[in-house]
mmCIF file of C-alpha atoms in Angstrom:
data_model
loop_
_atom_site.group_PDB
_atom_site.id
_atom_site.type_symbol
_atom_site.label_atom_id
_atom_site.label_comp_id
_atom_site.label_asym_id
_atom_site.label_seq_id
_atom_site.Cartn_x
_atom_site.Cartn_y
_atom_site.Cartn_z
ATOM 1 C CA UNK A 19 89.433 -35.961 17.998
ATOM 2 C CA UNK A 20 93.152 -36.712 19.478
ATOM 3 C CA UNK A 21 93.915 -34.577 22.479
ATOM 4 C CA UNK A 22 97.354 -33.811 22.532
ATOM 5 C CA UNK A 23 99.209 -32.873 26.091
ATOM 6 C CA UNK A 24 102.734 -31.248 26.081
ATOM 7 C CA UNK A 25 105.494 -30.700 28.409
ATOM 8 C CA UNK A 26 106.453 -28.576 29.980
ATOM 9 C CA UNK A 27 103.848 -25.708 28.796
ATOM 10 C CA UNK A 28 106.855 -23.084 29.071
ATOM 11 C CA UNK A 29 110.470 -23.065 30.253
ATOM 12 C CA UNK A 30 113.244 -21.015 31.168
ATOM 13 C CA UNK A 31 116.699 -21.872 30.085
ATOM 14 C CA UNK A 32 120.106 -21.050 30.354
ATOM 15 C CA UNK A 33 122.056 -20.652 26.947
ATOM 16 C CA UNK A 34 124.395 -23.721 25.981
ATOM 17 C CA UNK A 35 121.964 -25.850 27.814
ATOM 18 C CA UNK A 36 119.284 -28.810 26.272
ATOM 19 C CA UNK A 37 115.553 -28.812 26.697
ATOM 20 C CA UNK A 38 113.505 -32.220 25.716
ATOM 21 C CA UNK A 39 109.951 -31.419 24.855
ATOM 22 C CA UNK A 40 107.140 -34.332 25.569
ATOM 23 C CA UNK A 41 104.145 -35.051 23.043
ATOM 24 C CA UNK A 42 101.590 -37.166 24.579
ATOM 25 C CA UNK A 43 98.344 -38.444 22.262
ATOM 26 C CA UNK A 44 95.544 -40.090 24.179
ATOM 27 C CA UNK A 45 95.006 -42.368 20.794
ATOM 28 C CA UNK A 46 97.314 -44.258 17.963
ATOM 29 C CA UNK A 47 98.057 -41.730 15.319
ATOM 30 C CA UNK A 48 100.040 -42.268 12.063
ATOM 31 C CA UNK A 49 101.499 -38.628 12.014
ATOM 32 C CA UNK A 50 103.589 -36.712 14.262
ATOM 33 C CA UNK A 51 104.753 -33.628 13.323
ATOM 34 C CA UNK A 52 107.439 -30.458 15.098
ATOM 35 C CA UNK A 53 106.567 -27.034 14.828
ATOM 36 C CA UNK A 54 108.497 -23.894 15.850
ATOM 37 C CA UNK A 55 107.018 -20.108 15.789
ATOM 38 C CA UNK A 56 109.537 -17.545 16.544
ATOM 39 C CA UNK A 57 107.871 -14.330 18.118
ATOM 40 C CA UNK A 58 105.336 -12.840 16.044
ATOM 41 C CA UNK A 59 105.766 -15.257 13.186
ATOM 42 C CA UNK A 60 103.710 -18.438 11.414
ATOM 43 C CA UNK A 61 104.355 -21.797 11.953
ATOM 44 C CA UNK A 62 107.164 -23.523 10.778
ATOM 45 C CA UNK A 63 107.517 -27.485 10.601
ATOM 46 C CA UNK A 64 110.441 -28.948 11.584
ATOM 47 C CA UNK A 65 110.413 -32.533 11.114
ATOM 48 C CA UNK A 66 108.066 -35.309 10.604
ATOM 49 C CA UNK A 67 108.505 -38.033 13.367
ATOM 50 C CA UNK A 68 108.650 -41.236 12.116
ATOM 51 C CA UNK A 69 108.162 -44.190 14.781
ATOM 52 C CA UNK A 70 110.833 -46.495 15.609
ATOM 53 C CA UNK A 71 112.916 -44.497 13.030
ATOM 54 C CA UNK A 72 115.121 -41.697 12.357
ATOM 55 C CA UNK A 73 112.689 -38.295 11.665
ATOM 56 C CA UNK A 74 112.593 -36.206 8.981
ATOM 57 C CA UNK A 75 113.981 -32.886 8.689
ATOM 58 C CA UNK A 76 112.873 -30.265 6.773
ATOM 59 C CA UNK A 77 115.526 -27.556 5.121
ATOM 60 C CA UNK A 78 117.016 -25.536 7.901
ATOM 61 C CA UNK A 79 116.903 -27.994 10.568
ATOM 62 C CA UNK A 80 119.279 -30.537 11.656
ATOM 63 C CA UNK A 81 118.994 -33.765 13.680
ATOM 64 C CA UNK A 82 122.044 -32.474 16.112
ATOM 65 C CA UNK A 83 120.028 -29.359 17.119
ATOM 66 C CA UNK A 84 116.457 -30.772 17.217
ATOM 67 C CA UNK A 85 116.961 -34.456 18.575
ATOM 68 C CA UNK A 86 113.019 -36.644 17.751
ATOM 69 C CA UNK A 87 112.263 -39.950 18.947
ATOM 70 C CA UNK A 88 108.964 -41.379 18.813
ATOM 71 C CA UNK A 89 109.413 -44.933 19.892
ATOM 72 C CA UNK A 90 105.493 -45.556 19.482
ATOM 73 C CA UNK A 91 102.244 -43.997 18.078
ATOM 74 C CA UNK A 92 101.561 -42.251 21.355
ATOM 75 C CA UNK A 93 104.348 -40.317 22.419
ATOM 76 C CA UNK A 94 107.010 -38.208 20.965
ATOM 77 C CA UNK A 95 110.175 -36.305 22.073
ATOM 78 C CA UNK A 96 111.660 -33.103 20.773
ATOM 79 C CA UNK A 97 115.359 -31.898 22.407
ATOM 80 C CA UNK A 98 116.509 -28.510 21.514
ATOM 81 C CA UNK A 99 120.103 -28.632 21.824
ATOM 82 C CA UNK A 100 122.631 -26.544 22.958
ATOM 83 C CA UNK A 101 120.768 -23.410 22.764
ATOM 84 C CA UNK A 102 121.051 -19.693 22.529
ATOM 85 C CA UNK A 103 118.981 -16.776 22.652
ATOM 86 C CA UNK A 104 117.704 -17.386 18.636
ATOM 87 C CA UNK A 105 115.582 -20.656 19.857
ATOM 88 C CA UNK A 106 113.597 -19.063 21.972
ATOM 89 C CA UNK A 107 109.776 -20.008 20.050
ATOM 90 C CA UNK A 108 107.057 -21.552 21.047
ATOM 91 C CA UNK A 109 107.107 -25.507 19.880
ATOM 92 C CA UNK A 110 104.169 -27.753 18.685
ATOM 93 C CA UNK A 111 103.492 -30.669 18.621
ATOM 94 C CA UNK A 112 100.661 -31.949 15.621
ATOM 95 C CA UNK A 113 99.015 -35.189 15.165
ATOM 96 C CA UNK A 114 97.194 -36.541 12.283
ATOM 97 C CA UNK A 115 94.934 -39.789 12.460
ATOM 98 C CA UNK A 116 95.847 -40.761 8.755
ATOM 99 C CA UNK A 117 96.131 -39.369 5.425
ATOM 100 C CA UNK A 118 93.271 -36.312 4.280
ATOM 101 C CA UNK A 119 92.701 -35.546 7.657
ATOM 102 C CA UNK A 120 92.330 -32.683 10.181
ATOM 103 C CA UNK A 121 95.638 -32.176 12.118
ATOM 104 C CA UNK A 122 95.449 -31.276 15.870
ATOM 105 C CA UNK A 123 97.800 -29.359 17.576
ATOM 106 C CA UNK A 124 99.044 -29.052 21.254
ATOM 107 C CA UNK A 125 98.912 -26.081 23.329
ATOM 108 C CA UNK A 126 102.874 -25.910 22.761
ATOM 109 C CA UNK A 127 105.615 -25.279 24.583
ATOM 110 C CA UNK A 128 106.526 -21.763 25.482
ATOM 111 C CA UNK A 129 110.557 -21.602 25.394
ATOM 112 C CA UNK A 130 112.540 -19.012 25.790
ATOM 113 C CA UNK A 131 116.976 -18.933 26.845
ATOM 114 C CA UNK A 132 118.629 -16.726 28.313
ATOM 115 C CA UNK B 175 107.104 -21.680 0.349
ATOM 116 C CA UNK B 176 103.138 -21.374 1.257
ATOM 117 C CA UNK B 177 102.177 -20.874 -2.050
ATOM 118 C CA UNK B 178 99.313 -19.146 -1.061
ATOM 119 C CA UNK B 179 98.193 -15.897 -0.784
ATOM 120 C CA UNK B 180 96.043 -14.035 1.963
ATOM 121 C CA UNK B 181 95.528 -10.672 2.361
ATOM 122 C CA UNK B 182 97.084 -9.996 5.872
ATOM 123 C CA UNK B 183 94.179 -8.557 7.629
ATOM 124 C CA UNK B 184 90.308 -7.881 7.573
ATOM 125 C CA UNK B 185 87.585 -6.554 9.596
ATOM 126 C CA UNK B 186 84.114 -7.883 10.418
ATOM 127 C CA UNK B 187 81.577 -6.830 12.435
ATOM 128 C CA UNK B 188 80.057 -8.875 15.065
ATOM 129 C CA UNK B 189 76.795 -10.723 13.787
ATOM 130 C CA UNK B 190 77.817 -10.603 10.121
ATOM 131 C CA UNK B 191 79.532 -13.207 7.774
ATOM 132 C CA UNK B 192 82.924 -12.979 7.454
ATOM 133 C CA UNK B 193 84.299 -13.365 4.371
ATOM 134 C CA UNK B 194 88.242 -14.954 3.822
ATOM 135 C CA UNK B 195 89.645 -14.908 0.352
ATOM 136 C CA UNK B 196 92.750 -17.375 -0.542
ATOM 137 C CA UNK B 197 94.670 -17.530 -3.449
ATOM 138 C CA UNK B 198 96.381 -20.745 -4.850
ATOM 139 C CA UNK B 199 96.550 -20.243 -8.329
ATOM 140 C CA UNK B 200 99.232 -22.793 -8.916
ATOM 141 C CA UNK B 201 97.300 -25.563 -7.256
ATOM 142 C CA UNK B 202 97.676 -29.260 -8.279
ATOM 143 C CA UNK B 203 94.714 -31.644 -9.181
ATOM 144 C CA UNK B 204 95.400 -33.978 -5.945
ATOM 145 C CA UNK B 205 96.355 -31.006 -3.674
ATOM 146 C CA UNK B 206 93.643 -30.165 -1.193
ATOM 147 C CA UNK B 207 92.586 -26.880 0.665
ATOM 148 C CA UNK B 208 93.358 -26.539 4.119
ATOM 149 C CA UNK B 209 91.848 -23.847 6.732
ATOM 150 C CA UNK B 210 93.218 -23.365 10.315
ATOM 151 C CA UNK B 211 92.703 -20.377 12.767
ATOM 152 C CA UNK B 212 95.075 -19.746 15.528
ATOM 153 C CA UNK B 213 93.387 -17.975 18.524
ATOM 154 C CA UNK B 214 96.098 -15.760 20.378
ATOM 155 C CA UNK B 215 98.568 -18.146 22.644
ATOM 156 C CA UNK B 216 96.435 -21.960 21.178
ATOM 157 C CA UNK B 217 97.696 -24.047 19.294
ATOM 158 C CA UNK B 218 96.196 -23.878 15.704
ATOM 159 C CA UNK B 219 92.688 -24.925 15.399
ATOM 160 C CA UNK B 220 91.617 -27.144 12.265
ATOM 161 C CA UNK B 221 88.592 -25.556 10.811
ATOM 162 C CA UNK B 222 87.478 -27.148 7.799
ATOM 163 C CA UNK B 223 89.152 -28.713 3.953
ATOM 164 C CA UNK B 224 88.084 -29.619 0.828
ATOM 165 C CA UNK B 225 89.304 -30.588 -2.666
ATOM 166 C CA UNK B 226 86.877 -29.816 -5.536
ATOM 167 C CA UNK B 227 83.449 -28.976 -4.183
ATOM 168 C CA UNK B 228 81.993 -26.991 -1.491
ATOM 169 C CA UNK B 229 82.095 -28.114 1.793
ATOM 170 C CA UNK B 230 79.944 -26.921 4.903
ATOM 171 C CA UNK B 231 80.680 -27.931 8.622
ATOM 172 C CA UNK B 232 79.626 -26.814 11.916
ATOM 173 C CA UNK B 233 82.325 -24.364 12.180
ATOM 174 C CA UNK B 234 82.401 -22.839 8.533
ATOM 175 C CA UNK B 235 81.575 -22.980 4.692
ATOM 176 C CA UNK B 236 84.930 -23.324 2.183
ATOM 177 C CA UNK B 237 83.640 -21.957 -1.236
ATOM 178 C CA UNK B 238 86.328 -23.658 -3.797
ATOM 179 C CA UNK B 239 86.295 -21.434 -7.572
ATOM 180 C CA UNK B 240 85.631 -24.318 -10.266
ATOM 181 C CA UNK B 241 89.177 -23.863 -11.658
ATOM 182 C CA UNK B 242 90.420 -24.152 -8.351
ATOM 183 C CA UNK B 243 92.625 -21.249 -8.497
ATOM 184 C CA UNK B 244 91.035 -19.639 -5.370
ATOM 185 C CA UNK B 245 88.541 -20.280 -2.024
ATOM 186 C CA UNK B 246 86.858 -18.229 0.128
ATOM 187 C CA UNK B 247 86.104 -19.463 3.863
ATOM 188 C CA UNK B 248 83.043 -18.177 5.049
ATOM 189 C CA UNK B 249 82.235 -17.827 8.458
ATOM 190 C CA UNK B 250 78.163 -17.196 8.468
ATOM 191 C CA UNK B 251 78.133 -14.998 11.941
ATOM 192 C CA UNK B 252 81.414 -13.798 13.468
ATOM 193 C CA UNK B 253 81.200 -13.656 16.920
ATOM 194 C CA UNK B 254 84.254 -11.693 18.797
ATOM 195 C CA UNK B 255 85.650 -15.391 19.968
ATOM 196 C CA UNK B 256 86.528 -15.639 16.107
ATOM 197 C CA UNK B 257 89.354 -12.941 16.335
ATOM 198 C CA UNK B 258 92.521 -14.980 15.474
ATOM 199 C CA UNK B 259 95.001 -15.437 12.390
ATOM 200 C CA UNK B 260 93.245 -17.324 9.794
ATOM 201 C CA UNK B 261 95.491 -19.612 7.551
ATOM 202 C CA UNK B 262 94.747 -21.244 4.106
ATOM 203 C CA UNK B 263 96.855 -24.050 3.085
ATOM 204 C CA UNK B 264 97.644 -26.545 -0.039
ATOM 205 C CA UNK B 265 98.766 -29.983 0.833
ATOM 206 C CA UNK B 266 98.492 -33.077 -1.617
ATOM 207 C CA UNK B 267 101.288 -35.011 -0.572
ATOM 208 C CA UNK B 268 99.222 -37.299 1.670
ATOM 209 C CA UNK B 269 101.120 -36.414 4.267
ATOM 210 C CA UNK B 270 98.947 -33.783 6.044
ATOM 211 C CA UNK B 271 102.494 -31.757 6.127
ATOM 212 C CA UNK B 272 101.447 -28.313 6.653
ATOM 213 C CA UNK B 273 103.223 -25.374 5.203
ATOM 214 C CA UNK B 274 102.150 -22.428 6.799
ATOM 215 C CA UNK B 275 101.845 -19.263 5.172
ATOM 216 C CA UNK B 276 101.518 -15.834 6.862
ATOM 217 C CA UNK B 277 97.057 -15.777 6.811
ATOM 218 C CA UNK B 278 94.788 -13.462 7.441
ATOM 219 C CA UNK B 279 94.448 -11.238 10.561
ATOM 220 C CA UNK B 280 90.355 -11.194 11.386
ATOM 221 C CA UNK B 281 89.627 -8.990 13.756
ATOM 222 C CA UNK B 282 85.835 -8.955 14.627
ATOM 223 C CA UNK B 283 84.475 -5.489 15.950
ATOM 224 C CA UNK B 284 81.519 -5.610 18.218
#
């Protein structure tokens, strides 16, 4: 099974201000994926992060709020950008070996702005 | 949309089976089932999946209906460590995208 680290585990930010979330996989996966959950909520995917190209978003989210780069099959970056009180969530990070398979999931990160 | 359909909490007492219905009535022939738990504050925990038949694991038994249309997850003896938000999920895109619904609250009662 991948074991998935993420940083920072929680943060707190100042509205306006940018916060770049780190995925790290201790194998090569095919699939990276974003999750937000908003207080008391599910899981909502964000984007699917594509290596060495542009991710992709799903409806509601933008690549000017929620910045991804995954420049290899180890390691990907979220940025929440410029943000206010409404993005405070905690954000996952999910891996997937290959098609069919289990997905794992990081601890996430536990944001919230002030 | 989840597109499927859990009732949004249950009770079990400690030692027995716990029993967690799913309804995907509008499943597709490629699509499989999907279970995940999230235990309060983790990250959400893959439990087990299947397509057609019934699968057993470690963890759990997924009970598939032969038209598909519903599943039942069966954990044999709920222990209090198995209180979390269960979630049952349909993906067939081959691109283990989950969609998260809303799931099933298990609370296990000593």
């Amino acid at each position: 099974s991948a074991v998935i680290s993420q940083k920072p585990s929680r943060d707190i930010c100042q509205r306006g201000t940018s916060l770049t979330i780190q995925c790290q996989v201790d194998s090569q996966v095919t699939m990276m994926f974003w999750y937000r959950q908003q207080p008391g909520q599910s899981l909502t995917l964000i984007a699917t992060a594509n290596q060495g190209s542009e991710a992709t978003y799903e409806s509601g989210f933008v690549i000017d709020k929620f910045p991804i780069s995954r420049p290899n099959l180890t390691f990907s970056t979220l940025t929440v950008s410029n943000m206010s009180p409404e993005d405070s969530s905690i954000y996952l990070c999910s891996v997937a070996e290959d098609r069919y398979t289990e997905a794992f999931f990081g601890q996430g990160t536990r944001l919230t702005v002030v | 949309d989840a597109k499927t359909t859990q009732p949004p909490s249950m009770d079990c007492a400690e030692g027995r089976a716990a029993n967690l219905p799913c309804n995907h009535s509008t499943i597709s022939g490629n699509e499989y089932v999907y279970w995940y738990r999230q235990i309060h504050s983790q990250g959400p925990q893959y439990i087990i999946h299947g397509l057609k038949n019934n699968e057993t694991n470690e963890m759990a038994s997924l009970i598939i209906t032969e038209d598909r249309k519903s599943s039942t997850l069966i954990l044999p003896h709920a222990t209090l460590r198995d209180t979390a938000v269960y979630y049952c999920i349909r993906e067939g895109g081959a691109t283990n995208k989950l969609i998260f619904g809303t799931g099933t609250l298990l609370a296990v009662q000593p």
